[in-house]
Short mmCIF file of C-alpha atoms in Angstrom, two decimals:
data_model
loop_
_atom_site.label_atom_id
_atom_site.label_comp_id
_atom_site.label_asym_id
_atom_site.label_seq_id
_atom_site.Cartn_x
_atom_site.Cartn_y
_atom_site.Cartn_z
CA MET R 16 0.07 0.07 0.31
CA ASN R 17 1.55 3.28 -1.06
CA HIS R 18 1.95 6.08 1.61
CA ASN R 19 -1.28 8.52 0.12
CA LYS R 20 -3.63 5.26 1.71
CA ARG R 21 -1.97 4.66 4.75
CA GLY R 22 -1.59 7.69 6.00
CA VAL R 23 -5.20 8.52 5.39
CA LEU R 24 -6.09 8.23 8.92
CA THR R 25 -3.60 9.86 10.27
CA ARG R 26 -3.75 13.04 8.54
CA LEU R 27 -7.66 12.74 9.40
CA LYS R 28 -6.52 12.96 13.30
CA THR R 29 -3.56 15.69 12.49
CA LEU R 30 -6.44 17.72 10.49
CA VAL R 31 -8.95 17.50 13.76
CA ASN R 32 -6.19 17.99 15.86
CA SER R 33 -4.97 21.27 14.07
CA HIS R 34 -8.42 23.05 14.67
CA SER R 35 -9.92 21.65 17.92
CA GLN R 36 -7.69 24.33 19.00
CA GLY R 37 -10.36 26.31 18.10
CA PHE R 38 -13.19 25.71 20.82
CA HIS R 39 -10.43 26.68 23.78
CA SER R 40 -11.31 30.31 25.04
CA PRO R 41 -12.41 31.75 29.07
CA ALA R 42 -16.08 30.90 30.15
CA PRO R 43 -18.47 33.66 28.98
CA LYS R 44 -19.43 36.29 31.29
CA ARG R 45 -23.03 36.02 32.36
CA PRO R 46 -25.49 38.42 30.83
CA LYS R 47 -27.45 40.85 32.42
CA GLN R 48 -31.07 39.20 32.90
CA ASP R 49 -33.38 40.48 30.78
CA PRO R 50 -35.95 42.74 32.66
CA SER R 51 -38.81 41.32 31.26
CA SER R 52 -38.73 38.00 33.34
CA THR R 53 -38.22 39.71 36.31
CA GLU R 54 -40.60 38.94 38.89
CA ASN R 55 -41.45 42.13 39.99
CA ASP R 56 -43.27 41.99 36.27
CA LEU R 57 -45.97 38.79 36.64
CA ASP R 58 -48.89 39.00 38.37
CA TYR R 59 -49.24 35.60 40.32
CA SER R 60 -52.34 36.34 40.95
CA VAL R 61 -53.55 34.39 37.85
CA CYS R 62 -52.38 31.56 40.01
CA ARG R 63 -55.09 31.11 41.86
CA GLY R 64 -57.01 29.12 39.53
CA ARG R 65 -54.11 26.75 39.53
CA ILE R 66 -54.81 25.27 42.75
CA ASP R 67 -57.50 23.14 43.17
CA VAL R 68 -58.21 20.92 46.10
CA SER R 69 -60.16 17.92 44.64
CA LYS R 70 -57.31 17.37 41.94
CA TRP R 71 -54.81 16.09 44.40
CA LYS R 72 -54.50 12.86 44.17
CA THR R 73 -52.69 10.05 46.55
CA LEU R 74 -51.70 6.95 44.02
CA ASP R 75 -50.50 3.35 44.69
CA ALA R 76 -47.06 3.35 42.85
CA GLU R 77 -47.10 -0.11 42.09
CA GLU R 78 -50.60 -0.49 41.06
CA LEU R 79 -48.79 2.07 38.40
CA GLY R 80 -46.32 0.03 37.55
CA ILE R 81 -43.69 1.15 39.68
CA THR R 82 -40.95 -0.51 42.94
CA SER R 83 -38.22 0.89 44.68
CA SER R 84 -36.59 -1.53 42.76
CA MET R 85 -36.52 0.24 39.51
CA ILE R 86 -34.59 3.14 41.64
CA SER R 87 -30.79 3.14 41.25
CA TYR R 88 -28.46 1.73 43.87
CA PRO R 89 -27.11 5.22 44.84
CA SER R 90 -30.53 7.31 45.27
CA GLN R 91 -31.77 4.57 47.00
CA PHE R 92 -28.52 4.73 49.83
CA VAL R 93 -29.50 8.92 49.76
CA LEU R 94 -33.53 8.51 50.32
CA LYS R 95 -32.62 5.75 53.06
CA LEU R 96 -30.38 7.15 55.08
CA LEU R 97 -32.13 10.80 54.51
CA ARG R 98 -35.06 8.71 55.90
CA ARG R 99 -33.12 6.66 58.89
CA LYS R 100 -32.45 10.11 59.67
CA GLY R 101 -35.17 11.17 60.61
CA PHE R 102 -36.21 13.78 57.14
CA GLU R 103 -38.77 13.12 53.91
CA SER R 104 -37.11 11.86 50.83
CA TYR R 105 -38.86 11.96 47.96
CA LEU R 106 -38.18 11.53 44.09
CA VAL R 107 -39.48 14.31 41.95
CA GLY R 108 -39.53 15.91 38.70
CA GLY R 109 -38.76 13.73 34.93
CA CYS R 110 -37.43 10.72 36.64
CA VAL R 111 -41.40 9.79 38.72
CA ARG R 112 -42.33 10.62 34.98
CA ASP R 113 -40.34 7.83 33.05
CA LEU R 114 -40.96 5.84 35.49
CA LEU R 115 -44.70 5.88 34.83
CA LEU R 116 -43.92 5.50 31.19
CA ASN R 117 -41.43 2.49 31.79
CA ARG R 118 -38.63 4.11 30.69
CA THR R 119 -34.89 5.16 31.83
CA PRO R 120 -34.20 7.82 34.08
CA LYS R 121 -31.32 9.76 33.01
CA ASP R 122 -31.04 10.65 36.39
CA PHE R 123 -32.60 10.29 39.86
CA ASP R 124 -33.92 13.34 41.63
CA VAL R 125 -34.44 13.68 45.31
CA ILE R 126 -36.00 16.03 47.40
CA THR R 127 -35.87 16.30 50.61
CA THR R 128 -37.48 17.79 54.18
CA ALA R 129 -33.89 18.72 55.64
CA LYS R 130 -31.37 21.63 54.79
CA LEU R 131 -28.71 21.40 52.70
CA MET R 132 -25.99 21.62 54.72
CA GLU R 133 -27.54 19.45 56.96
CA VAL R 134 -27.40 17.05 54.08
CA ARG R 135 -24.17 17.34 53.74
CA ALA R 136 -23.47 16.76 57.32
CA GLN R 137 -25.71 13.62 57.27
CA PHE R 138 -22.72 11.85 54.44
CA ARG R 139 -19.36 12.81 56.17
CA GLY R 140 -17.68 10.07 56.57
CA LEU R 141 -19.94 8.10 53.97
CA ALA R 142 -19.92 10.09 51.29
CA ARG R 143 -18.48 12.90 49.05
CA ALA R 144 -21.07 15.31 49.49
CA GLU R 145 -21.04 18.83 47.57
CA VAL R 146 -22.94 22.26 48.32
CA VAL R 147 -22.91 24.49 44.79
CA GLY R 148 -24.84 26.73 43.01
CA ARG R 149 -26.03 30.21 44.42
CA ARG R 150 -29.77 31.04 43.10
CA PHE R 151 -30.12 27.65 43.38
CA PRO R 152 -27.92 25.79 45.10
CA ILE R 153 -28.18 21.57 45.72
CA CYS R 154 -26.66 18.89 47.25
CA LEU R 155 -24.28 17.00 45.12
CA VAL R 156 -23.36 13.58 46.39
CA HIS R 157 -20.81 11.17 45.04
CA ILE R 158 -21.40 7.60 45.48
CA LYS R 159 -19.70 5.03 42.93
CA GLY R 160 -18.58 6.90 40.20
CA SER R 161 -22.29 8.35 41.00
CA VAL R 162 -23.76 11.98 41.46
CA VAL R 163 -27.26 12.17 43.30
CA GLU R 164 -28.29 15.55 43.49
CA VAL R 165 -31.07 16.49 46.08
CA THR R 166 -33.06 19.69 47.74
CA SER R 167 -34.23 21.11 49.72
CA PHE R 168 -37.96 21.94 50.16
CA GLU R 169 -36.32 25.46 51.67
CA THR R 170 -34.26 25.99 49.58
CA VAL R 171 -36.11 26.10 46.46
CA ALA R 172 -39.05 28.45 48.75
CA ARG R 173 -36.26 30.98 49.32
CA THR R 174 -35.82 31.71 45.74
CA SER R 175 -38.43 33.69 44.81
CA ASN R 176 -40.15 35.01 48.38
CA ARG R 177 -42.98 37.02 46.17
CA LYS R 178 -44.38 34.05 44.96
CA GLU R 179 -43.92 31.85 47.85
CA GLN R 180 -45.51 34.11 49.93
CA PHE R 181 -48.72 34.19 47.07
CA LEU R 182 -48.96 30.77 46.60
CA TYR R 183 -48.63 30.25 50.34
CA SER R 184 -51.79 32.32 50.56
CA LEU R 185 -53.40 30.34 48.23
CA LEU R 186 -52.85 26.85 49.55
CA PRO R 187 -55.92 25.48 51.75
CA LYS R 188 -55.88 25.04 55.39
CA CYS R 189 -55.69 21.51 56.56
CA SER R 190 -53.81 19.60 58.61
CA ASN R 191 -51.26 17.79 56.58
CA LYS R 192 -48.49 19.39 56.36
CA LYS R 193 -46.15 17.39 54.10
CA ASP R 194 -49.83 17.33 51.87
CA LEU R 195 -48.63 21.58 51.94
CA PHE R 196 -45.00 21.50 51.67
CA ARG R 197 -45.44 18.96 48.81
CA CYS R 198 -47.76 21.14 46.70
CA LYS R 199 -46.12 24.91 47.49
CA ASN R 200 -43.12 22.46 45.81
CA SER R 201 -44.92 21.50 42.93
CA LEU R 202 -46.57 24.96 41.62
CA ARG R 203 -42.54 25.70 41.52
CA ARG R 204 -41.71 23.45 39.05
CA ASP R 205 -42.39 23.58 35.00
CA PHE R 206 -44.72 21.48 33.88
CA THR R 207 -47.58 18.99 35.86
CA ILE R 208 -45.66 15.96 34.04
CA ASN R 209 -42.88 16.83 36.29
CA SER R 210 -44.57 17.49 39.32
CA LEU R 211 -45.09 14.33 40.54
CA PHE R 212 -43.98 12.71 43.90
CA TYR R 213 -43.11 9.65 44.67
CA ASP R 214 -42.18 8.20 48.36
CA PRO R 215 -40.75 4.72 48.02
CA PHE R 216 -41.48 4.03 51.95
CA ALA R 217 -45.06 4.15 51.21
CA ASN R 218 -44.65 3.20 47.61
CA LYS R 219 -47.49 6.42 47.21
CA ILE R 220 -47.54 8.89 44.15
CA TYR R 221 -48.40 12.08 44.83
CA ASP R 222 -50.13 14.32 42.26
CA TYR R 223 -51.24 17.96 43.00
CA THR R 224 -50.87 19.50 39.91
CA ASP R 225 -53.02 16.94 37.51
CA GLY R 226 -49.65 16.12 35.87
CA MET R 227 -50.81 12.18 35.88
CA ALA R 228 -54.31 13.63 33.37
CA ASP R 229 -51.81 15.01 31.44
CA LEU R 230 -48.95 12.01 31.30
CA ARG R 231 -51.87 9.76 30.29
CA SER R 232 -52.92 12.43 27.59
CA LEU R 233 -49.59 12.55 26.46
CA LYS R 234 -50.64 16.60 26.82
CA LEU R 235 -47.42 19.45 27.77
CA GLU R 236 -49.15 21.78 30.09
CA THR R 237 -47.29 24.11 32.21
CA VAL R 238 -48.11 24.49 35.53
CA ILE R 239 -48.66 28.27 35.99
CA PRO R 240 -50.13 29.51 33.46
CA ALA R 241 -48.01 29.66 29.36
CA GLN R 242 -47.50 32.84 29.47
CA MET R 243 -46.49 33.72 33.06
CA SER R 244 -44.38 30.25 33.38
CA PHE R 245 -42.27 31.37 30.26
CA LYS R 246 -41.65 35.11 31.14
CA GLU R 247 -40.36 33.44 34.78
CA ASP R 248 -38.14 31.24 33.40
CA PRO R 249 -37.29 31.05 29.45
CA GLY R 250 -35.18 28.34 29.19
CA ARG R 251 -38.91 26.16 30.14
CA ILE R 252 -39.50 26.54 26.53
CA LEU R 253 -35.93 24.94 25.52
CA ARG R 254 -36.96 22.22 28.17
CA GLY R 255 -40.53 21.83 27.17
CA PHE R 256 -39.20 21.22 23.75
CA ARG R 257 -36.73 18.56 24.65
CA ILE R 258 -39.42 16.82 26.83
CA ALA R 259 -42.31 16.91 23.96
CA ALA R 260 -39.30 15.94 21.12
CA ARG R 261 -38.34 12.86 23.57
CA LEU R 262 -41.83 11.80 24.74
CA GLY R 263 -43.90 12.27 21.60
CA LEU R 264 -46.05 15.19 23.33
CA SER R 265 -48.24 17.30 22.65
CA LEU R 266 -48.63 20.76 23.03
CA SER R 267 -51.52 22.56 24.91
CA ARG R 268 -53.06 25.00 22.76
CA GLU R 269 -52.56 27.82 25.98
CA THR R 270 -48.11 26.36 25.71
CA GLU R 271 -47.56 26.14 22.33
CA ALA R 272 -49.16 30.14 21.77
CA ALA R 273 -47.04 30.68 24.84
CA MET R 274 -43.46 28.92 22.87
CA TRP R 275 -44.69 31.31 19.95
CA LYS R 276 -44.95 34.41 21.64
CA TYR R 277 -41.99 34.24 24.31
CA SER R 278 -40.11 32.34 22.10
CA SER R 279 -37.76 35.03 21.76
CA LEU R 280 -37.09 35.57 25.30
CA VAL R 281 -34.40 32.07 24.97
CA LYS R 282 -32.09 34.67 23.02
CA SER R 283 -31.56 36.47 26.76
CA LEU R 284 -30.23 33.43 28.18
CA ASP R 285 -26.80 32.68 29.74
CA LYS R 286 -25.93 30.93 26.79
CA ASN R 287 -24.11 27.94 28.46
CA LYS R 288 -27.43 26.92 29.64
CA ILE R 289 -28.73 27.28 25.86
CA MET R 290 -25.64 24.89 25.21
CA ILE R 291 -26.83 22.70 27.54
CA GLU R 292 -29.77 22.54 26.73
CA LEU R 293 -29.10 21.84 22.72
CA ASN R 294 -26.82 18.76 24.48
CA TYR R 295 -29.95 17.69 26.02
CA MET R 296 -31.29 17.52 22.91
CA LEU R 297 -29.06 16.12 20.05
CA SER R 298 -27.12 13.85 22.66
CA TYR R 299 -30.05 11.34 24.64
CA GLY R 300 -31.51 9.93 21.13
CA ALA R 301 -34.48 12.74 19.80
CA ALA R 302 -32.30 14.95 18.10
CA GLU R 303 -34.11 14.94 15.37
CA PRO R 304 -37.94 15.85 16.55
CA SER R 305 -35.94 18.24 18.80
CA LEU R 306 -34.26 20.12 15.34
CA HIS R 307 -38.01 19.57 13.94
CA LEU R 308 -39.95 21.47 16.70
CA LEU R 309 -37.07 24.71 17.17
CA TRP R 310 -37.20 24.85 13.43
CA LYS R 311 -41.31 25.25 13.86
CA PHE R 312 -40.63 27.80 16.63
CA LYS R 313 -38.18 29.91 14.53
CA LEU R 314 -35.12 29.00 17.00
CA LEU R 315 -33.49 27.41 14.57
CA GLU R 316 -32.71 29.96 13.13
CA PHE R 317 -31.40 31.84 15.77
CA LEU R 318 -29.43 28.30 17.69
CA LEU R 319 -28.58 27.33 13.75
CA PRO R 320 -28.81 29.26 11.44
CA VAL R 321 -27.45 27.75 9.28
CA HIS R 322 -28.76 24.56 9.16
CA ALA R 323 -32.25 26.47 9.82
CA ALA R 324 -31.69 28.43 6.65
CA TYR R 325 -30.47 25.19 4.82
CA LEU R 326 -34.40 23.64 6.32
CA ASP R 327 -36.08 26.66 4.99
CA GLU R 328 -34.88 26.00 1.57
CA GLN R 329 -35.53 22.47 1.45
CA ALA R 330 -38.73 22.65 2.72
CA ILE R 331 -39.72 24.36 -0.90
CA LYS R 332 -39.46 21.07 -2.20
CA GLU R 333 -42.00 18.84 -2.95
CA ASP R 334 -39.67 15.87 -2.15
CA ALA R 335 -38.18 17.19 0.77
CA PRO R 336 -39.19 14.76 3.71
CA ALA R 337 -37.18 11.98 1.24
CA SER R 338 -34.02 13.94 0.11
CA ASN R 339 -33.41 16.51 3.48
CA MET R 340 -29.94 14.58 4.31
CA LEU R 341 -29.59 16.95 8.09
CA MET R 342 -33.00 15.17 9.25
CA LYS R 343 -31.89 11.86 7.71
CA LEU R 344 -28.58 12.17 9.97
CA PHE R 345 -30.09 12.88 13.55
CA PHE R 346 -32.73 10.39 12.65
CA TYR R 347 -29.69 7.82 12.29
CA LEU R 348 -28.05 9.27 15.63
CA ASP R 349 -31.16 8.33 16.99
CA ASN R 350 -31.33 4.97 16.76
CA LEU R 351 -27.67 4.44 17.79
CA VAL R 352 -27.68 6.52 21.43
CA ALA R 353 -31.13 6.67 23.86
CA CYS R 354 -31.13 8.98 27.97
CA ASP R 355 -29.83 6.07 29.36
CA ARG R 356 -26.62 5.87 26.44
CA PRO R 357 -26.24 9.20 25.39
CA CYS R 358 -23.53 10.36 23.02
CA ASP R 359 -20.41 13.24 23.69
CA CYS R 360 -21.08 16.34 22.04
CA THR R 361 -18.57 15.77 19.48
CA LEU R 362 -20.48 13.55 17.14
CA TRP R 363 -23.43 15.76 16.87
CA VAL R 364 -21.46 18.83 16.42
CA GLY R 365 -19.32 16.44 13.60
CA LEU R 366 -22.84 15.59 11.65
CA LEU R 367 -23.41 19.53 11.71
CA ALA R 368 -20.36 20.05 10.61
CA PHE R 369 -19.79 16.93 8.47
CA HIS R 370 -23.54 18.40 6.98
CA LEU R 371 -22.72 21.66 6.56
CA THR R 372 -19.26 20.77 4.19
CA LEU R 373 -21.33 18.52 1.83
CA VAL R 374 -23.85 21.44 1.41
CA ASN R 375 -21.15 24.11 0.23
CA ASN R 376 -18.83 21.36 -1.37
CA PRO R 377 -20.89 18.62 -3.12
CA GLN R 378 -19.63 15.21 -2.81
CA ASP R 379 -19.44 12.22 -4.90
CA ALA R 380 -21.32 9.28 -3.19
CA LEU R 381 -18.22 6.98 -2.81
CA VAL R 382 -16.28 9.81 -1.46
CA VAL R 383 -18.78 10.33 1.20
CA TRP R 384 -20.05 6.42 1.52
CA ALA R 385 -15.24 6.46 2.10
CA PHE R 386 -15.10 8.86 4.93
CA ALA R 387 -17.40 7.42 6.74
CA SER R 388 -16.36 3.58 6.14
CA VAL R 389 -12.56 4.21 7.11
CA LEU R 390 -13.42 6.75 10.17
CA TYR R 391 -16.01 3.67 11.29
CA HIS R 392 -14.00 0.90 10.57
CA GLY R 393 -10.51 2.53 11.84
CA GLU R 394 -8.30 0.58 8.36
CA TRP R 395 -8.36 1.57 5.28
CA GLU R 396 -8.68 -1.73 2.71
CA LYS R 397 -11.73 -2.62 5.26
CA GLY R 398 -13.44 1.12 4.58
CA ILE R 399 -12.54 1.03 0.98
CA LYS R 400 -13.97 -1.44 0.50
CA PHE R 401 -17.16 -1.39 2.05
CA ALA R 402 -17.43 1.98 0.93
CA LYS R 403 -17.33 0.90 -2.61
CA GLU R 404 -19.96 -1.78 -2.43
CA HIS R 405 -22.58 0.60 -0.70
CA ALA R 406 -21.85 3.85 -3.10
CA LYS R 407 -23.84 1.49 -5.68
CA MET R 408 -26.85 2.59 -4.09
CA TYR R 409 -29.59 5.40 -5.61
CA VAL R 410 -29.67 8.57 -2.56
CA ASN R 411 -31.92 11.20 -3.24
CA PHE R 412 -29.76 14.31 -1.43
CA ALA R 413 -29.26 17.05 -3.11
CA PRO R 414 -27.55 19.40 -2.96
CA GLU R 415 -25.10 17.57 -0.38
CA ILE R 416 -24.50 14.33 -3.15
CA ARG R 417 -23.09 13.66 -6.73
CA THR R 418 -24.18 10.38 -8.06
CA SER R 419 -21.78 9.93 -10.52
CA SER R 420 -18.61 8.83 -8.82
CA ILE R 421 -15.52 9.98 -10.87
CA TYR R 422 -12.72 8.34 -8.60
CA LYS R 423 -10.98 5.42 -10.48
CA SER R 424 -8.02 4.28 -8.02
CA ASP R 425 -7.58 3.64 -4.58
CA GLU R 426 -5.31 7.14 -4.25
CA GLU R 427 -7.82 9.42 -5.82
CA ILE R 428 -10.28 8.37 -3.52
CA ALA R 429 -7.60 8.81 -0.64
CA LYS R 430 -6.74 12.06 -1.89
CA ALA R 431 -10.40 13.06 -2.03
CA VAL R 432 -11.01 11.74 1.63
CA THR R 433 -8.65 13.87 2.93
CA LYS R 434 -10.05 16.64 1.10
CA LEU R 435 -12.78 16.33 2.96
CA ALA R 436 -11.78 16.13 6.22
CA SER R 437 -9.78 18.99 5.36
CA LEU R 438 -12.86 20.53 4.41
CA VAL R 439 -15.45 19.49 7.82
CA MET R 440 -12.00 20.84 9.58
CA HIS R 441 -12.88 24.47 8.14
CA SER R 442 -16.86 24.82 8.82
CA ILE R 443 -16.51 24.83 12.33
CA PRO R 444 -15.64 28.43 12.40
CA ALA R 445 -18.89 28.82 10.81
CA LEU R 446 -20.35 27.57 14.19
CA VAL R 447 -18.09 29.76 16.34
CA GLU R 448 -16.99 32.29 14.86
CA SER R 449 -19.09 35.29 14.01
CA ASN R 450 -17.19 36.09 10.22
CA SER R 451 -17.15 32.75 8.97
CA LEU R 452 -21.21 32.43 9.94
CA LEU R 453 -21.59 35.44 7.64
CA GLN R 454 -20.04 34.21 4.95
CA SER R 455 -21.58 30.74 5.68
CA MET R 456 -25.01 32.99 5.74
CA SER R 457 -24.06 34.70 2.81
CA ARG R 458 -25.63 31.48 0.52
CA TYR R 459 -29.02 31.88 1.37
CA PRO R 460 -29.10 35.95 1.34
CA SER R 461 -32.94 35.66 1.92
CA PHE R 462 -33.05 34.11 5.17
CA PRO R 463 -32.94 35.67 8.69
CA GLN R 464 -29.45 36.41 9.81
CA SER R 465 -28.20 35.66 13.39
CA ASP R 466 -25.21 36.51 15.22
CA MET R 467 -25.02 33.16 17.55
CA VAL R 468 -21.53 31.39 17.16
CA TRP R 469 -20.52 29.00 20.24
CA SER R 470 -16.59 30.15 20.39
CA SER R 471 -16.66 30.40 24.53
CA HIS R 472 -19.86 28.03 25.35
CA LEU R 473 -19.08 24.68 23.39
CA LEU R 474 -16.06 23.64 25.33
CA PRO R 475 -17.45 22.80 28.64
CA LEU R 476 -19.68 20.37 26.62
CA CYS R 477 -16.66 19.43 24.26
CA LYS R 478 -13.72 18.33 25.54
CA SER R 479 -12.47 15.86 22.99
CA THR R 480 -11.78 16.01 19.92
CA ILE R 481 -13.76 16.34 16.45
CA ILE R 482 -12.82 13.00 15.25
CA SER R 483 -14.88 11.29 17.29
CA PHE R 484 -17.44 11.38 15.43
#
């Protein structure tokens, strides 16, 4: 084998390493809070009708298919220790929702009546526990390589005094204090299906927001009125898209209307927070429906402007679903990953750069097959054999793929593959540099422009090189 073919993988890695330095930059500064979402602008009196004691439910967890054996060992350890020390402890949020849907939770969140410093003290000598965060502090308990997030009912109650005081005034006068503090906490959560509590010791599910009804109908509904909820925290819009995409939920009319009205507030969020949410959307098995929702609600043109313009252009075509390569790439990514086995962010970043390269520099089908299969197989002979066998298949991706094979020899293919790798790496600046983004957007002069680049915000998520893809 000649030097060109032997060195193709080495050159691919060299190209990657030479460009990976572009991701290193200082941590971003936190932007000022958007005045439109400050607490003083919110009229919490509209929440008055949301507290309906007649809809409070206490359900048998086992009858709903949930047993304590479904809880991870580290989470069980935390729950049991806190209970032995005399504190109430529950699972809350998305993990309860996922257990009810017979899905594997991404993680298990614990909430307790203990103060966070008390939580930390209980694990002294047993596990490393640390309190982190200022506005929304939590205690991280490290057990057997896992981290369990523990929040306190008291901490949550202190984060928004004006709202808490009003909600407290709406709570019914009843003797069951446990119902009261669970109910008040549920009213601070984003969506009804995320406001359920699970007590593994009593085998009970507690529902104060009619979340079980929404879960049965697979509907996404905010706990407080949607317009207020999204003004209070625009990040809930992104979380709503993520949850709806992953679980196949419909949006309630009120929720959908508010998402349209307040989607622009997402731009005021800290970019690190945006990137974390985007990573959750694209790494955990629901990338394709997440991208579709972001595009539908015009947020993709802010987050990934070049790819949004591509989707707009593709939508004009009669055969758009069949020829949309970007969505196909992420559809197949979703088949490879799941909530309990997510991919590293370098995979979806690589796919975005790879697709952008093909849009700007259409390639022969054989070269694309060779590029992908050599990376997958890790050696030239197997990769090129696989590519030649599959390049004969008909594909209908325009403008990305040229169907005619113009390459005759393995050496010519190796040169083309190396060039493609270089082009992929040179597409990265369109994601991290404003000037390169504007240059890429020049291909779509009639589409909305955005200055959203990742530069200093992608590094916390991407610590390895793009070659992981």
